[in-house]
mmCIF file with all atom_site columns, C-alpha atoms in Angstrom:
data_model
loop_
_atom_site.group_PDB
_atom_site.id
_atom_site.type_symbol
_atom_site.label_atom_id
_atom_site.label_alt_id
_atom_site.label_comp_id
_atom_site.label_asym_id
_atom_site.label_entity_id
_atom_site.label_seq_id
_atom_site.pdbx_PDB_ins_code
_atom_site.Cartn_x
_atom_site.Cartn_y
_atom_site.Cartn_z
_atom_site.occupancy
_atom_site.B_iso_or_equiv
_atom_site.pdbx_formal_charge
_atom_site.auth_seq_id
_atom_site.auth_comp_id
_atom_site.auth_asym_id
_atom_site.auth_atom_id
_atom_site.pdbx_PDB_model_num
ATOM 1   C CA . MET A 1 1   ? 129.482 155.866 96.742  1.00 69.00 ? 27  MET A CA 1
ATOM 2   C CA . ARG A 1 2   ? 129.213 153.245 99.493  1.00 68.00 ? 28  ARG A CA 1
ATOM 3   C CA . LEU A 1 3   ? 129.516 154.785 102.947 1.00 72.00 ? 29  LEU A CA 1
ATOM 4   C CA . GLY A 1 4   ? 130.515 153.204 106.227 1.00 72.00 ? 30  GLY A CA 1
ATOM 5   C CA . ALA A 1 5   ? 129.289 154.359 109.612 1.00 74.00 ? 31  ALA A CA 1
ATOM 6   C CA . GLU A 1 6   ? 130.410 157.877 108.693 1.00 76.00 ? 32  GLU A CA 1
ATOM 7   C CA . TRP A 1 7   ? 127.170 158.376 106.761 1.00 83.00 ? 33  TRP A CA 1
ATOM 8   C CA . THR A 1 8   ? 125.614 159.516 110.041 1.00 85.00 ? 34  THR A CA 1
ATOM 9   C CA . ARG A 1 9   ? 127.720 162.692 109.809 1.00 87.00 ? 35  ARG A CA 1
ATOM 10  C CA . TYR A 1 10  ? 124.976 164.039 107.561 1.00 90.00 ? 36  TYR A CA 1
ATOM 11  C CA . PHE A 1 11  ? 122.891 164.454 110.729 1.00 86.00 ? 37  PHE A CA 1
ATOM 12  C CA . ASP A 1 12  ? 125.550 166.733 112.156 1.00 87.00 ? 38  ASP A CA 1
ATOM 13  C CA . GLU A 1 13  ? 126.131 168.656 108.940 1.00 93.00 ? 39  GLU A CA 1
ATOM 14  C CA . PHE A 1 14  ? 122.700 169.298 107.439 1.00 97.00 ? 40  PHE A CA 1
ATOM 15  C CA . ARG A 1 15  ? 121.570 172.900 107.734 1.00 97.00 ? 41  ARG A CA 1
ATOM 16  C CA . VAL A 1 16  ? 117.800 173.001 107.323 1.00 98.00 ? 42  VAL A CA 1
ATOM 17  C CA . SER A 1 17  ? 115.971 169.705 106.823 1.00 98.00 ? 43  SER A CA 1
ATOM 18  C CA . ALA A 1 18  ? 116.260 165.946 106.837 1.00 98.00 ? 44  ALA A CA 1
ATOM 19  C CA . PHE A 1 19  ? 113.590 163.604 105.470 1.00 98.00 ? 45  PHE A CA 1
ATOM 20  C CA . ARG A 1 20  ? 113.452 159.816 105.749 1.00 98.00 ? 46  ARG A CA 1
ATOM 21  C CA . LEU A 1 21  ? 111.307 157.480 103.682 1.00 98.00 ? 47  LEU A CA 1
ATOM 22  C CA . GLU A 1 22  ? 110.921 154.104 105.416 1.00 98.00 ? 48  GLU A CA 1
ATOM 23  C CA . THR A 1 23  ? 109.605 151.432 103.087 1.00 98.00 ? 49  THR A CA 1
ATOM 24  C CA . ARG A 1 24  ? 110.188 148.128 104.860 1.00 97.00 ? 50  ARG A CA 1
ATOM 25  C CA . GLN A 1 25  ? 107.575 146.405 106.990 1.00 97.00 ? 51  GLN A CA 1
ATOM 26  C CA . THR A 1 26  ? 110.246 144.798 109.158 1.00 96.00 ? 52  THR A CA 1
ATOM 27  C CA . TYR A 1 27  ? 113.731 145.909 110.107 1.00 96.00 ? 53  TYR A CA 1
ATOM 28  C CA . ALA A 1 28  ? 116.049 143.410 111.799 1.00 94.00 ? 54  ALA A CA 1
ATOM 29  C CA . MET A 1 29  ? 118.311 145.649 113.826 1.00 90.00 ? 55  MET A CA 1
ATOM 30  C CA . PRO A 1 30  ? 120.320 143.692 116.422 1.00 90.00 ? 56  PRO A CA 1
ATOM 31  C CA . ALA A 1 31  ? 120.140 146.580 118.923 1.00 88.00 ? 57  ALA A CA 1
ATOM 32  C CA . GLU A 1 32  ? 116.325 146.411 118.857 1.00 92.00 ? 58  GLU A CA 1
ATOM 33  C CA . GLN A 1 33  ? 115.872 142.651 119.117 1.00 94.00 ? 59  GLN A CA 1
ATOM 34  C CA . SER A 1 34  ? 115.674 142.350 122.913 1.00 95.00 ? 60  SER A CA 1
ATOM 35  C CA . ASN A 1 35  ? 113.178 145.244 123.082 1.00 96.00 ? 61  ASN A CA 1
ATOM 36  C CA . ILE A 1 36  ? 111.018 143.679 120.374 1.00 96.00 ? 62  ILE A CA 1
ATOM 37  C CA . GLU A 1 37  ? 110.988 140.404 122.294 1.00 96.00 ? 63  GLU A CA 1
ATOM 38  C CA . LEU A 1 38  ? 110.097 142.265 125.497 1.00 97.00 ? 64  LEU A CA 1
ATOM 39  C CA . PHE A 1 39  ? 107.264 144.105 123.698 1.00 97.00 ? 65  PHE A CA 1
ATOM 40  C CA . LEU A 1 40  ? 105.878 140.893 122.178 1.00 97.00 ? 66  LEU A CA 1
ATOM 41  C CA . ALA A 1 41  ? 105.974 139.236 125.617 1.00 97.00 ? 67  ALA A CA 1
ATOM 42  C CA . GLY A 1 42  ? 103.840 142.056 127.030 1.00 97.00 ? 68  GLY A CA 1
ATOM 43  C CA . GLY A 1 43  ? 106.657 143.692 128.992 1.00 97.00 ? 69  GLY A CA 1
ATOM 44  C CA . GLU A 1 44  ? 107.054 147.353 129.796 1.00 96.00 ? 70  GLU A CA 1
ATOM 45  C CA . ARG A 1 45  ? 109.052 149.718 127.644 1.00 96.00 ? 71  ARG A CA 1
ATOM 46  C CA . PRO A 1 46  ? 112.424 150.535 129.242 1.00 95.00 ? 72  PRO A CA 1
ATOM 47  C CA . ALA A 1 47  ? 112.644 154.138 130.450 1.00 92.00 ? 73  ALA A CA 1
ATOM 48  C CA . ASP A 1 48  ? 115.722 154.786 128.284 1.00 94.00 ? 74  ASP A CA 1
ATOM 49  C CA . HIS A 1 49  ? 114.247 153.228 125.140 1.00 94.00 ? 75  HIS A CA 1
ATOM 50  C CA . ASN A 1 50  ? 115.959 154.797 122.080 1.00 93.00 ? 76  ASN A CA 1
ATOM 51  C CA . ALA A 1 51  ? 117.381 157.589 124.262 1.00 95.00 ? 77  ALA A CA 1
ATOM 52  C CA . SER A 1 52  ? 120.439 158.282 122.092 1.00 93.00 ? 78  SER A CA 1
ATOM 53  C CA . TRP A 1 53  ? 118.300 158.892 118.979 1.00 93.00 ? 79  TRP A CA 1
ATOM 54  C CA . HIS A 1 54  ? 115.879 161.045 120.947 1.00 96.00 ? 80  HIS A CA 1
ATOM 55  C CA . GLY A 1 55  ? 118.754 163.130 122.294 1.00 96.00 ? 81  GLY A CA 1
ATOM 56  C CA . ARG A 1 56  ? 120.113 163.632 118.791 1.00 94.00 ? 82  ARG A CA 1
ATOM 57  C CA . ILE A 1 57  ? 116.684 164.711 117.474 1.00 96.00 ? 83  ILE A CA 1
ATOM 58  C CA . GLU A 1 58  ? 116.131 167.082 120.398 1.00 97.00 ? 84  GLU A CA 1
ATOM 59  C CA . LYS A 1 59  ? 119.462 168.822 119.653 1.00 96.00 ? 85  LYS A CA 1
ATOM 60  C CA . ILE A 1 60  ? 118.671 169.059 115.945 1.00 96.00 ? 86  ILE A CA 1
ATOM 61  C CA . VAL A 1 61  ? 115.231 170.545 116.562 1.00 97.00 ? 87  VAL A CA 1
ATOM 62  C CA . ALA A 1 62  ? 116.569 172.928 119.236 1.00 97.00 ? 88  ALA A CA 1
ATOM 63  C CA . SER A 1 63  ? 118.991 174.265 116.603 1.00 97.00 ? 89  SER A CA 1
ATOM 64  C CA . GLY A 1 64  ? 116.051 175.192 114.350 1.00 97.00 ? 90  GLY A CA 1
ATOM 65  C CA . ARG A 1 65  ? 116.399 172.317 111.896 1.00 98.00 ? 91  ARG A CA 1
ATOM 66  C CA . THR A 1 66  ? 113.607 169.882 110.995 1.00 98.00 ? 92  THR A CA 1
ATOM 67  C CA . VAL A 1 67  ? 113.433 166.107 110.776 1.00 98.00 ? 93  VAL A CA 1
ATOM 68  C CA . GLN A 1 68  ? 110.532 164.507 108.929 1.00 98.00 ? 94  GLN A CA 1
ATOM 69  C CA . ARG A 1 69  ? 109.814 160.853 108.372 1.00 97.00 ? 95  ARG A CA 1
ATOM 70  C CA . ALA A 1 70  ? 107.224 158.986 106.348 1.00 98.00 ? 96  ALA A CA 1
ATOM 71  C CA . LYS A 1 71  ? 106.618 155.319 107.162 1.00 97.00 ? 97  LYS A CA 1
ATOM 72  C CA . LEU A 1 72  ? 104.973 153.206 104.475 1.00 97.00 ? 98  LEU A CA 1
ATOM 73  C CA . ILE A 1 73  ? 102.746 150.526 105.985 1.00 96.00 ? 99  ILE A CA 1
ATOM 74  C CA . ARG A 1 74  ? 100.801 147.573 104.630 1.00 96.00 ? 100 ARG A CA 1
ATOM 75  C CA . ARG A 1 75  ? 98.038  145.829 106.523 1.00 94.00 ? 101 ARG A CA 1
ATOM 76  C CA . PRO A 1 76  ? 97.980  143.666 108.470 1.00 95.00 ? 102 PRO A CA 1
ATOM 77  C CA . LEU A 1 77  ? 100.730 145.219 110.561 1.00 95.00 ? 103 LEU A CA 1
ATOM 78  C CA . THR A 1 78  ? 103.819 143.126 111.169 1.00 96.00 ? 104 THR A CA 1
ATOM 79  C CA . ASP A 1 79  ? 104.998 142.518 114.744 1.00 96.00 ? 105 ASP A CA 1
ATOM 80  C CA . TYR A 1 80  ? 107.771 145.019 114.046 1.00 96.00 ? 106 TYR A CA 1
ATOM 81  C CA . LEU A 1 81  ? 105.303 147.730 113.020 1.00 96.00 ? 107 LEU A CA 1
ATOM 82  C CA . ARG A 1 82  ? 103.162 147.037 116.082 1.00 96.00 ? 108 ARG A CA 1
ATOM 83  C CA . TYR A 1 83  ? 106.315 147.440 118.208 1.00 96.00 ? 109 TYR A CA 1
ATOM 84  C CA . GLN A 1 84  ? 107.230 150.696 116.455 1.00 96.00 ? 110 GLN A CA 1
ATOM 85  C CA . ARG A 1 85  ? 103.677 152.010 116.813 1.00 95.00 ? 111 ARG A CA 1
ATOM 86  C CA . ALA A 1 86  ? 103.650 151.370 120.553 1.00 95.00 ? 112 ALA A CA 1
ATOM 87  C CA . TRP A 1 87  ? 107.270 151.926 121.611 1.00 96.00 ? 113 TRP A CA 1
ATOM 88  C CA . GLY A 1 88  ? 109.310 153.581 118.872 1.00 94.00 ? 114 GLY A CA 1
ATOM 89  C CA . ILE A 1 89  ? 107.386 156.266 117.052 1.00 95.00 ? 115 ILE A CA 1
ATOM 90  C CA . PRO A 1 90  ? 105.836 158.068 120.071 1.00 95.00 ? 116 PRO A CA 1
ATOM 91  C CA . GLY A 1 91  ? 109.301 158.780 121.497 1.00 95.00 ? 117 GLY A CA 1
ATOM 92  C CA . ASN A 1 92  ? 110.544 160.044 118.137 1.00 96.00 ? 118 ASN A CA 1
ATOM 93  C CA . ILE A 1 93  ? 107.621 162.469 117.985 1.00 96.00 ? 119 ILE A CA 1
ATOM 94  C CA . ALA A 1 94  ? 108.158 163.600 121.568 1.00 96.00 ? 120 ALA A CA 1
ATOM 95  C CA . ALA A 1 95  ? 111.782 164.346 120.645 1.00 97.00 ? 121 ALA A CA 1
ATOM 96  C CA . GLY A 1 96  ? 110.618 166.555 117.764 1.00 97.00 ? 122 GLY A CA 1
ATOM 97  C CA . GLU A 1 97  ? 110.283 164.445 114.604 1.00 97.00 ? 123 GLU A CA 1
ATOM 98  C CA . ASP A 1 98  ? 107.398 165.139 112.227 1.00 97.00 ? 124 ASP A CA 1
ATOM 99  C CA . TYR A 1 99  ? 106.330 161.537 111.667 1.00 96.00 ? 125 TYR A CA 1
ATOM 100 C CA . ARG A 1 100 ? 103.742 160.516 109.042 1.00 97.00 ? 126 ARG A CA 1
ATOM 101 C CA . VAL A 1 101 ? 102.181 157.161 108.261 1.00 97.00 ? 127 VAL A CA 1
ATOM 102 C CA . VAL A 1 102 ? 101.367 156.326 104.637 1.00 97.00 ? 128 VAL A CA 1
ATOM 103 C CA . ASP A 1 103 ? 99.082  153.319 104.155 1.00 96.00 ? 129 ASP A CA 1
ATOM 104 C CA . ILE A 1 104 ? 100.041 151.591 100.896 1.00 96.00 ? 130 ILE A CA 1
ATOM 105 C CA . THR A 1 105 ? 97.913  148.469 101.407 1.00 95.00 ? 131 THR A CA 1
ATOM 106 C CA . GLU A 1 106 ? 95.747  149.217 98.385  1.00 95.00 ? 132 GLU A CA 1
ATOM 107 C CA . CYS A 1 107 ? 97.775  151.866 96.516  1.00 95.00 ? 133 CYS A CA 1
ATOM 108 C CA . SER A 1 108 ? 101.529 152.540 96.395  1.00 93.00 ? 134 SER A CA 1
ATOM 109 C CA . TRP A 1 109 ? 100.983 156.202 95.387  1.00 94.00 ? 135 TRP A CA 1
ATOM 110 C CA . GLY A 1 110 ? 103.969 155.833 93.047  1.00 96.00 ? 136 GLY A CA 1
ATOM 111 C CA . LEU A 1 111 ? 106.426 155.731 95.953  1.00 98.00 ? 137 LEU A CA 1
ATOM 112 C CA . PRO A 1 112 ? 109.683 153.768 95.607  1.00 97.00 ? 138 PRO A CA 1
ATOM 113 C CA . ASP A 1 113 ? 110.691 150.606 97.481  1.00 96.00 ? 139 ASP A CA 1
ATOM 114 C CA . GLN A 1 114 ? 113.986 152.227 98.482  1.00 97.00 ? 140 GLN A CA 1
ATOM 115 C CA . ASP A 1 115 ? 114.654 153.621 101.949 1.00 98.00 ? 141 ASP A CA 1
ATOM 116 C CA . PHE A 1 116 ? 116.460 156.948 101.832 1.00 98.00 ? 142 PHE A CA 1
ATOM 117 C CA . TRP A 1 117 ? 117.346 160.103 103.696 1.00 97.00 ? 143 TRP A CA 1
ATOM 118 C CA . LEU A 1 118 ? 117.149 163.426 101.859 1.00 98.00 ? 144 LEU A CA 1
ATOM 119 C CA . PHE A 1 119 ? 119.300 166.094 103.513 1.00 97.00 ? 145 PHE A CA 1
ATOM 120 C CA . ASP A 1 120 ? 118.776 169.794 102.731 1.00 97.00 ? 146 ASP A CA 1
ATOM 121 C CA . GLU A 1 121 ? 116.770 168.807 99.663  1.00 96.00 ? 147 GLU A CA 1
ATOM 122 C CA . VAL A 1 122 ? 119.889 167.799 97.707  1.00 95.00 ? 148 VAL A CA 1
ATOM 123 C CA . ALA A 1 123 ? 122.000 165.104 99.404  1.00 95.00 ? 149 ALA A CA 1
ATOM 124 C CA . VAL A 1 124 ? 120.498 161.619 99.050  1.00 96.00 ? 150 VAL A CA 1
ATOM 125 C CA . VAL A 1 125 ? 121.622 158.633 101.102 1.00 96.00 ? 151 VAL A CA 1
ATOM 126 C CA . HIS A 1 126 ? 120.124 155.236 100.289 1.00 96.00 ? 152 HIS A CA 1
ATOM 127 C CA . LEU A 1 127 ? 119.789 152.761 103.129 1.00 96.00 ? 153 LEU A CA 1
ATOM 128 C CA . ASP A 1 128 ? 120.063 149.196 101.865 1.00 96.00 ? 154 ASP A CA 1
ATOM 129 C CA . TYR A 1 129 ? 118.672 146.094 103.564 1.00 96.00 ? 155 TYR A CA 1
ATOM 130 C CA . ASN A 1 130 ? 118.615 142.356 103.009 1.00 95.00 ? 156 ASN A CA 1
ATOM 131 C CA . PRO A 1 131 ? 115.199 140.778 102.398 1.00 94.00 ? 157 PRO A CA 1
ATOM 132 C CA . ASP A 1 132 ? 115.005 139.845 106.110 1.00 93.00 ? 158 ASP A CA 1
ATOM 133 C CA . GLY A 1 133 ? 115.433 143.510 107.100 1.00 95.00 ? 159 GLY A CA 1
ATOM 134 C CA . THR A 1 134 ? 119.067 143.419 108.209 1.00 95.00 ? 160 THR A CA 1
ATOM 135 C CA . PHE A 1 135 ? 121.029 146.537 107.341 1.00 93.00 ? 161 PHE A CA 1
ATOM 136 C CA . ILE A 1 136 ? 123.563 146.161 104.517 1.00 93.00 ? 162 ILE A CA 1
ATOM 137 C CA . GLY A 1 137 ? 124.854 149.703 104.409 1.00 92.00 ? 163 GLY A CA 1
ATOM 138 C CA . ALA A 1 138 ? 124.370 153.263 103.269 1.00 93.00 ? 164 ALA A CA 1
ATOM 139 C CA . GLU A 1 139 ? 125.203 154.758 99.922  1.00 93.00 ? 165 GLU A CA 1
ATOM 140 C CA . LEU A 1 140 ? 125.538 158.399 98.944  1.00 93.00 ? 166 LEU A CA 1
ATOM 141 C CA . VAL A 1 141 ? 123.770 158.711 95.604  1.00 94.00 ? 167 VAL A CA 1
ATOM 142 C CA . GLU A 1 142 ? 126.154 160.889 93.641  1.00 91.00 ? 168 GLU A CA 1
ATOM 143 C CA . GLY A 1 143 ? 124.464 162.914 90.923  1.00 93.00 ? 169 GLY A CA 1
ATOM 144 C CA . ALA A 1 144 ? 121.053 162.038 92.347  1.00 92.00 ? 170 ALA A CA 1
ATOM 145 C CA . ASP A 1 145 ? 118.033 163.599 90.685  1.00 95.00 ? 171 ASP A CA 1
ATOM 146 C CA . SER A 1 146 ? 117.134 165.508 93.845  1.00 96.00 ? 172 SER A CA 1
ATOM 147 C CA . ALA A 1 147 ? 113.920 166.749 92.206  1.00 97.00 ? 173 ALA A CA 1
ATOM 148 C CA . GLN A 1 148 ? 112.719 163.122 92.034  1.00 98.00 ? 174 GLN A CA 1
ATOM 149 C CA . TYR A 1 149 ? 113.488 162.564 95.723  1.00 98.00 ? 175 TYR A CA 1
ATOM 150 C CA . ARG A 1 150 ? 111.745 165.815 96.665  1.00 98.00 ? 176 ARG A CA 1
ATOM 151 C CA . HIS A 1 151 ? 108.760 164.638 94.608  1.00 98.00 ? 177 HIS A CA 1
ATOM 152 C CA . TRP A 1 152 ? 108.682 161.324 96.509  1.00 98.00 ? 178 TRP A CA 1
ATOM 153 C CA . ARG A 1 153 ? 108.999 163.213 99.795  1.00 98.00 ? 179 ARG A CA 1
ATOM 154 C CA . ASP A 1 154 ? 106.133 165.530 98.901  1.00 98.00 ? 180 ASP A CA 1
ATOM 155 C CA . LEU A 1 155 ? 104.031 162.614 97.661  1.00 97.00 ? 181 LEU A CA 1
ATOM 156 C CA . ALA A 1 156 ? 104.594 160.645 100.874 1.00 98.00 ? 182 ALA A CA 1
ATOM 157 C CA . LEU A 1 157 ? 103.841 163.644 103.059 1.00 97.00 ? 183 LEU A CA 1
ATOM 158 C CA . SER A 1 158 ? 100.683 164.493 101.097 1.00 97.00 ? 184 SER A CA 1
ATOM 159 C CA . HIS A 1 159 ? 99.334  160.941 101.474 1.00 96.00 ? 185 HIS A CA 1
ATOM 160 C CA . GLY A 1 160 ? 100.642 160.556 104.996 1.00 96.00 ? 186 GLY A CA 1
ATOM 161 C CA . VAL A 1 161 ? 98.649  160.954 108.147 1.00 95.00 ? 187 VAL A CA 1
ATOM 162 C CA . PRO A 1 162 ? 100.342 162.540 111.159 1.00 94.00 ? 188 PRO A CA 1
ATOM 163 C CA . PHE A 1 163 ? 101.106 159.692 113.544 1.00 92.00 ? 189 PHE A CA 1
ATOM 164 C CA . GLY A 1 164 ? 98.883  161.152 116.271 1.00 88.00 ? 190 GLY A CA 1
ATOM 165 C CA . GLU A 1 165 ? 95.915  161.051 113.892 1.00 90.00 ? 191 GLU A CA 1
ATOM 166 C CA . TRP A 1 166 ? 96.598  157.600 112.451 1.00 88.00 ? 192 TRP A CA 1
ATOM 167 C CA . ASP A 1 167 ? 94.146  154.870 113.364 1.00 78.00 ? 193 ASP A CA 1
ATOM 168 C CA . ALA A 1 168 ? 96.030  151.582 113.023 1.00 69.00 ? 194 ALA A CA 1
ATOM 169 C CA . GLY A 1 169 ? 92.720  149.706 112.983 1.00 65.00 ? 195 GLY A CA 1
ATOM 170 C CA . ALA A 1 170 ? 91.226  151.683 110.111 1.00 64.00 ? 196 ALA A CA 1
ATOM 171 C CA . GLY A 1 171 ? 91.621  150.901 106.453 1.00 56.00 ? 197 GLY A CA 1
ATOM 172 C CA . PRO A 1 172 ? 93.801  152.822 104.008 1.00 50.00 ? 198 PRO A CA 1
ATOM 173 C CA . ALA A 1 173 ? 93.485  156.587 103.960 1.00 46.00 ? 199 ALA A CA 1
ATOM 174 C CA . GLY A 1 174 ? 93.665  158.549 100.817 1.00 41.00 ? 200 GLY A CA 1
#
């Protein structure tokens, strides 16, 4: 079932855990464009960078719930991934996300090419993007094989390196 902006209600309603698999090497989000340009020009990160997301994560974590994310990367890193590594991911971690990096340069580990959120181990929301990384929309996967999504989550987490331990200059881990 195709969802509009209301898909974000899952962040307010989940009870225990939320997991995101990020598969794309570039996302073209209009709200990020000026910050990406500033980063690429060597500017300084704005003090309020991604503040609304960080506030949401802080509230979720303070309520005892968990948010995990696994980011699939291929080398060499795209400008977008370099931006996320320097400006985006550290703030997410500081807010309370458990963020892992999974290097798929030489091996895909059997992970899908589909971005998704898995809420409370049963509700699956696909995030769909155009080839250029622009967001198309979200879709609740009705009747999803949640065991398959939990398997992909576990696989990504087992091959992932905690962001703080990830060496962007090193080769694939495994």
